[in-house]
C-alpha positions in Angstrom: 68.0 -29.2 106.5 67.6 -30.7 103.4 71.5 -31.8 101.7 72.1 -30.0 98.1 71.9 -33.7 96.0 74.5 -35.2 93.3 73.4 -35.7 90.2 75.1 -37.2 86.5 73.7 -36.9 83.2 73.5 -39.3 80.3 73.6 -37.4 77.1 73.2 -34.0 76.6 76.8 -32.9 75.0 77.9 -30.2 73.1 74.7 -28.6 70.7 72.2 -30.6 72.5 69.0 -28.6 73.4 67.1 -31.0 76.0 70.1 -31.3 78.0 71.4 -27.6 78.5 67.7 -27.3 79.2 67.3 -29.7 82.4 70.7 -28.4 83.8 69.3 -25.0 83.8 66.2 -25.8 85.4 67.8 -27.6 88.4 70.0 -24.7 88.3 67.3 -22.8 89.6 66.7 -23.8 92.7 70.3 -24.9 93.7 68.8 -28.1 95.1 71.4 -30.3 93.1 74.7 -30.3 91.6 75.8 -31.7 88.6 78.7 -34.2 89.7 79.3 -36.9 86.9 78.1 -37.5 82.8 78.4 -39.4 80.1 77.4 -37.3 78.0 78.1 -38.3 74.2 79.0 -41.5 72.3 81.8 -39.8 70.8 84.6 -40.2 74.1 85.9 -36.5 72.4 82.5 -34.8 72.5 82.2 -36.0 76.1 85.3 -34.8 77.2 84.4 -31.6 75.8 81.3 -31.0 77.9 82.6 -32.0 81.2 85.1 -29.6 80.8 83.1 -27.0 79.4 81.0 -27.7 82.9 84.0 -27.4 84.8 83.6 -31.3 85.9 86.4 -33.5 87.3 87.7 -35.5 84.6 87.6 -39.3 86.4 83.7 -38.8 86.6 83.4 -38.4 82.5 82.5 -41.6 81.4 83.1 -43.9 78.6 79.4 -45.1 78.5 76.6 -44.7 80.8 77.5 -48.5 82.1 80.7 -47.6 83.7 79.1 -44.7 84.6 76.3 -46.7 86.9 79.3 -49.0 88.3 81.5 -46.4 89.7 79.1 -43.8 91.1 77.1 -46.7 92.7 80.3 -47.5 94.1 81.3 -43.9 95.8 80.9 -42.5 98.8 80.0 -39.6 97.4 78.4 -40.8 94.3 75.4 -39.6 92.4 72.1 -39.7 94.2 70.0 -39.3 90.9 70.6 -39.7 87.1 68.9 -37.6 84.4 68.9 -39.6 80.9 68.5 -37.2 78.3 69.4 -39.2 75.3 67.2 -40.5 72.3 64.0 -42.5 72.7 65.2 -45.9 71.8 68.4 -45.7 74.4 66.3 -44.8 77.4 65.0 -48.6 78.3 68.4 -49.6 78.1 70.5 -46.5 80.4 67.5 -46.0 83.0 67.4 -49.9 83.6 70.8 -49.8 84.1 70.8 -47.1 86.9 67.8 -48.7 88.4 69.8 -52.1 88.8 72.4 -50.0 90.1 70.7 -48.3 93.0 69.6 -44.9 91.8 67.4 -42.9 90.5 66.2 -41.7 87.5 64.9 -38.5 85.8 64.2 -39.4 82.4 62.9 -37.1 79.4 59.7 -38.2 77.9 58.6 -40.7 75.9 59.9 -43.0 78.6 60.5 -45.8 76.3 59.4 -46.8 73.3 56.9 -49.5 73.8 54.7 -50.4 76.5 56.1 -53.4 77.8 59.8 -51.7 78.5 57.6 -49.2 80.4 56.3 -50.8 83.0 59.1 -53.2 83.3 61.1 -50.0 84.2 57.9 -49.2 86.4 58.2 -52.7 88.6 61.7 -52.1 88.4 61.5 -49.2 90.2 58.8 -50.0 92.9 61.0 -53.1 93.8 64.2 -51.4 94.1 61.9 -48.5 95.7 63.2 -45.8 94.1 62.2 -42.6 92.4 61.4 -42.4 88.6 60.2 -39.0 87.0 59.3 -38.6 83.7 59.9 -34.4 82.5 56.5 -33.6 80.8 57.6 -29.9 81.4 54.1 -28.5 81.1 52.5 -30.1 84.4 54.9 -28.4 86.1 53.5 -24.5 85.3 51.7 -23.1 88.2 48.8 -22.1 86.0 48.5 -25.7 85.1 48.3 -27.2 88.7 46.1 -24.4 89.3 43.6 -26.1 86.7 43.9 -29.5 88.4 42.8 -27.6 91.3 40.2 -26.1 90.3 38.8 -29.4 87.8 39.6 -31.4 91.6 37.8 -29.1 93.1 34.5 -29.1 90.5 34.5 -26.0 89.6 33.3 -26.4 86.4 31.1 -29.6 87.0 31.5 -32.8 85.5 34.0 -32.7 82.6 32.5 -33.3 79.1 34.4 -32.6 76.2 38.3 -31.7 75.4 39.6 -30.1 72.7 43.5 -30.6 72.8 46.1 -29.5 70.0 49.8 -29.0 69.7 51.2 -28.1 66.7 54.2 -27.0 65.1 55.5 -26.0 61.9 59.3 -26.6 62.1 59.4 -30.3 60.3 57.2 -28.7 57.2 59.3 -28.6 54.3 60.6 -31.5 52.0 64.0 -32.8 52.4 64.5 -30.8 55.7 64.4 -32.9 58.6 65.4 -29.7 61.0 68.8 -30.1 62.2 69.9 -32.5 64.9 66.6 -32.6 66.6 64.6 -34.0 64.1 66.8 -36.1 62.4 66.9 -38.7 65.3 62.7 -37.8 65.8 61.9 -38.7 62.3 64.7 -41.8 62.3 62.9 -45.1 63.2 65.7 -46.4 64.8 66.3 -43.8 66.9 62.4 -42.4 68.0 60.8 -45.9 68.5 58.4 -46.1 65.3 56.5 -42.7 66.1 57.9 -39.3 65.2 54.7 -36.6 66.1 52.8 -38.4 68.2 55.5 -39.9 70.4 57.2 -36.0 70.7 53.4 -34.3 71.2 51.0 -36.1 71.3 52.2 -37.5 74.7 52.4 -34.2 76.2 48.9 -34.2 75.0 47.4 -37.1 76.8 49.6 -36.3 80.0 48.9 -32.9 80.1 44.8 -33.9 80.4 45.0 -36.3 82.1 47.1 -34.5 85.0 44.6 -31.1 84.8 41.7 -33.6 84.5 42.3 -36.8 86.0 39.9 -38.4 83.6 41.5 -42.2 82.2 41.4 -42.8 78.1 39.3 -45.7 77.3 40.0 -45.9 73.9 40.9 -43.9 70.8 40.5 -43.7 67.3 43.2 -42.4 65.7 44.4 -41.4 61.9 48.8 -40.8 62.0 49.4 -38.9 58.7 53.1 -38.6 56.9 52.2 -35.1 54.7 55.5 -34.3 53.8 56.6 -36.5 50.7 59.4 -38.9 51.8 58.8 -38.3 55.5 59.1 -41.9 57.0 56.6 -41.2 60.4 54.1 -39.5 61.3 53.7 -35.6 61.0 50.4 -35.2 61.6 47.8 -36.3 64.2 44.4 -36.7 64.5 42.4 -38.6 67.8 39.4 -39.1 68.6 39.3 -40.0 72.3 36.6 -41.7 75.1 36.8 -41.4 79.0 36.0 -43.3 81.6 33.5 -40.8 83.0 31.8 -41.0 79.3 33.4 -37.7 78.0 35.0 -37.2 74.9 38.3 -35.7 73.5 39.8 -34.4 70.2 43.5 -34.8 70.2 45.5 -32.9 67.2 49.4 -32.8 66.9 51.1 -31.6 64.1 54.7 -30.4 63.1 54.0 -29.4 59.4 51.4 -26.4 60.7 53.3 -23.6 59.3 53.1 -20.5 61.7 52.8 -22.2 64.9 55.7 -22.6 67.0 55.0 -24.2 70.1 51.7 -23.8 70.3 50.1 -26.3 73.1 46.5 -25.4 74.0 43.6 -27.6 75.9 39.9 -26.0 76.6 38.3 -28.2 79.0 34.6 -28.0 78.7 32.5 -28.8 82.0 28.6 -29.4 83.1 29.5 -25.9 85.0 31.9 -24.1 82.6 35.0 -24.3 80.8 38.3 -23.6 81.0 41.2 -22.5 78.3 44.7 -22.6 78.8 47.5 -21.8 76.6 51.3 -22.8 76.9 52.5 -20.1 74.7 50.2 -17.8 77.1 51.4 -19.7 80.5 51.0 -16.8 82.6 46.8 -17.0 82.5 43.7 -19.2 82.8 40.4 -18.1 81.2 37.6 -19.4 83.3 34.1 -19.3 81.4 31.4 -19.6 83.9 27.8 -21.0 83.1 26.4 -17.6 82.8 28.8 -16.6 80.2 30.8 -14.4 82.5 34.5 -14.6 81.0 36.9 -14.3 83.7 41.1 -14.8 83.1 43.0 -15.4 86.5 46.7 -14.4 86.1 49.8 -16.6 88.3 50.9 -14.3 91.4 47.4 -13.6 92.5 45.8 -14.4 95.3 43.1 -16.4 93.1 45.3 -19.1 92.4 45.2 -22.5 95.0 47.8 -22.4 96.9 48.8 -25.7 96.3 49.6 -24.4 93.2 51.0 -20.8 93.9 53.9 -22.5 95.7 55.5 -22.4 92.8 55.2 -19.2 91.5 58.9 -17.6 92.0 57.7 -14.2 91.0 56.0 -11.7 91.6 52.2 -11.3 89.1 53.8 -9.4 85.7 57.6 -10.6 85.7 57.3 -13.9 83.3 57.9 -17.5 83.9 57.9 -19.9 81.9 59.0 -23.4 80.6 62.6 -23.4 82.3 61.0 -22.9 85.5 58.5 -25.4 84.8 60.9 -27.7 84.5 62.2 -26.2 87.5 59.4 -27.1 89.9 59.1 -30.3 88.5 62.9 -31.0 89.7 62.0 -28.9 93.2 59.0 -31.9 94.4 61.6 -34.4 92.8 64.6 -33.7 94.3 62.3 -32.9 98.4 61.1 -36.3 97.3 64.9 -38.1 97.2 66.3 -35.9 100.1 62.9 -37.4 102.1 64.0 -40.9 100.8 67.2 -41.2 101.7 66.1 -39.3 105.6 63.3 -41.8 105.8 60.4 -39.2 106.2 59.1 -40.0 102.2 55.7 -40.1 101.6 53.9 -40.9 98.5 51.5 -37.9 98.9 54.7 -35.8 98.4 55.2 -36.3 94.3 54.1 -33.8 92.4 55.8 -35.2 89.5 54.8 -37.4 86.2 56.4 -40.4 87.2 57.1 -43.7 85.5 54.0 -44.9 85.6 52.3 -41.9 83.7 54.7 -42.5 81.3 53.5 -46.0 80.8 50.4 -44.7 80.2 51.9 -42.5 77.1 52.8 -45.5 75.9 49.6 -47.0 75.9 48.2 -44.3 74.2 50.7 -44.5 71.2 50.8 -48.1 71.1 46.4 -48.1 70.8 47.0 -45.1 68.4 49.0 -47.1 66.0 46.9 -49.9 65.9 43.8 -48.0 65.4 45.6 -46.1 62.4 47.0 -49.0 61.0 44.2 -51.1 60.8 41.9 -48.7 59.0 41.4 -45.5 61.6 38.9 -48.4 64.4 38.1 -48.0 67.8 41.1 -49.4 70.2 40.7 -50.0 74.3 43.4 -48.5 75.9 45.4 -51.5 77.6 46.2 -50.1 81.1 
């Protein structure tokens, strides 16, 4: 029988979103128990937290260093870390774990350039430990269900995607919406890209995990709408595959009147298919002949591979927290099979590390197509 795991957490103190957010998720399954944080800067705010989650006072730490040192050191230590901090600190904390034997859940972007990527990537494979990246949306049923059914070529060779996400929270002048978007739109803290770093990477992972088609190269245009915004608010890409296809890419945060709204239609040789995160629950299938179809999670319909996950039964919502969920159930069977030898890489069912090197590719070509005039740039991976 599988062990319940120990896990700390860098970041996510008192008011912070993301972090409340992950500890719910692996809440749901009871698979892992949060043990040890450091969660704030502040020693105060950190101290608050750990007592407000009822933690033992000698495993709050002082900074995320001390924090690698003495769990690495316990018997009882922490198997896996979850760094939940902003963009530009990420690099620094996971490396840190990594050097210190343990592994690492890490919200996405990964890092904020390329190269710090996939140093954490060969970090990782030498030290031969687990690296997940939480792009929350691969982890709805009704998403693998698409991977299935693209794998399976149900809709023929894939053609064209159309792939938005936009938001209107970051719309208005001189309102940089509380806490989370004054580090997103702060250079410093977001790594040089505020929308397309926070969007449109969900973007490129999200097709790229339903359609396991590779970016050749983009042409992008990153707008700043909103006078005196600093980075970009407002994204437009033009995209090539490998296979020949095409993509449209659009992120936004100054669309008034959307909230979350992530959507990708996937158009095939054989049919397409639609899918809407704000509408998680359903696929619409068109077929060939025009016959509209919409296949709902807890059905029989859906691949198995991908009904695993429904927790459920068809008409009783889920939705992003248990996403997030079953990307930390195949993460957490992954560690438990590490650590009792019987690990194989056919068992991830996460984003790792290296997919989120590939975000970074695609915002590092992004830039430098903007920047130089809105040209064609191969991706570099």
């Amino acid at each position: 029988m599988a062990k319940v795991l120990n896990y700390g957490m860098v970041g996510g103190g008192p008011g912070a979103f993301i972090g409340d957010a992950h500890r719910r998720s692996i809440n749901i399954d009871g698979k892992a128990k949060l043990v040890a944080g450091a969660f704030s800067r502040s020693a105060e705010k950190s101290a608050q937290m750990a007592e407000t989650l009822h933690l033992d006072s000698d495993r709050c730490y002082q900074n995320y260093q001390e924090m690698a040192e003495k769990e690495s050191a316990r018997e009882d230590g922490i198997d896996f870390v979850v760094v939940v901090t902003p963009n530009a600190t990420h690099y620094e904390a996971c490396k840190c774990f990594l050097e210190a034997g343990i592994h690492v859940v890490c919200d996405k972007p990964v890092t904020i350039s390329l190269a710090q990527a996939e140093d954490l990537e060969k970090l990782a494979a030498e030290k031969g430990l687990l690296f997940m990246v939480t792009y929350t949306y691969t982890g709805h049923v009704t998403s693998k269900f698409i991977r299935e059914m693209v794998r399976n070529g149900e809709i023929g060779d894939v053609r064209v995607v159309m792939a938005e996400y936009p938001q209107g929270w970051l719309a208005k002048e001189d309102d940089m919406g509380g806490k989370q978007g004054e580090w997103r739109c702060n250079p410093e803290l977001s790594g040089g890209v505020n929308c397309l770093g926070d969007l449109g990477t969900h973007v490129e992972n999200i097709v790229s995990m339903m359609t396991g088609l590779k970016i050749k190269r983009v042409l992008a245009k990153m707008d700043k709408i909103v006078p005196g915004r600093v980075l970009d608010d407002n994204d437009s890409v033009l995209v090539e595959y490998d296979n020949g296809g095409t993509g449209i890419y659009w992120t936004s945060q100054v669309a008034i009147g959307s909230d979350n709204s992530l959507k990708v239609r996937i158009h095939g040789s054989k049919g397409t298919i639609i899918w809407e995160q704000e509408k998680c629950e359903a696929v619409t299938v068109i077929d060939e002949d025009g016959n509209i179809r919409v296949i709902h999670r807890g059905y029989s319909t859906v691949a198995a591979k991908a009904a695993q996950y429904g927790r459920l039964p068809s008409g009783h919502t889920e939705g992003w927290l248990e996403a997030m969920g079953n990307l930390y159930s195949s993460y957490i069977d992954c560690v438990n099979a590490k650590m009792d030898g019987t690990f194989s890489e056919d068992m991830i069912d996460y984003q790792t590390v290296s997919d989120g090197a590939e975000g970074l590719a695609f915002v590092e070509a992004c830039l430098e197509s903007s920047n130089n005039g809105n040209i064609w740039v191969e991706m570099k991976r």
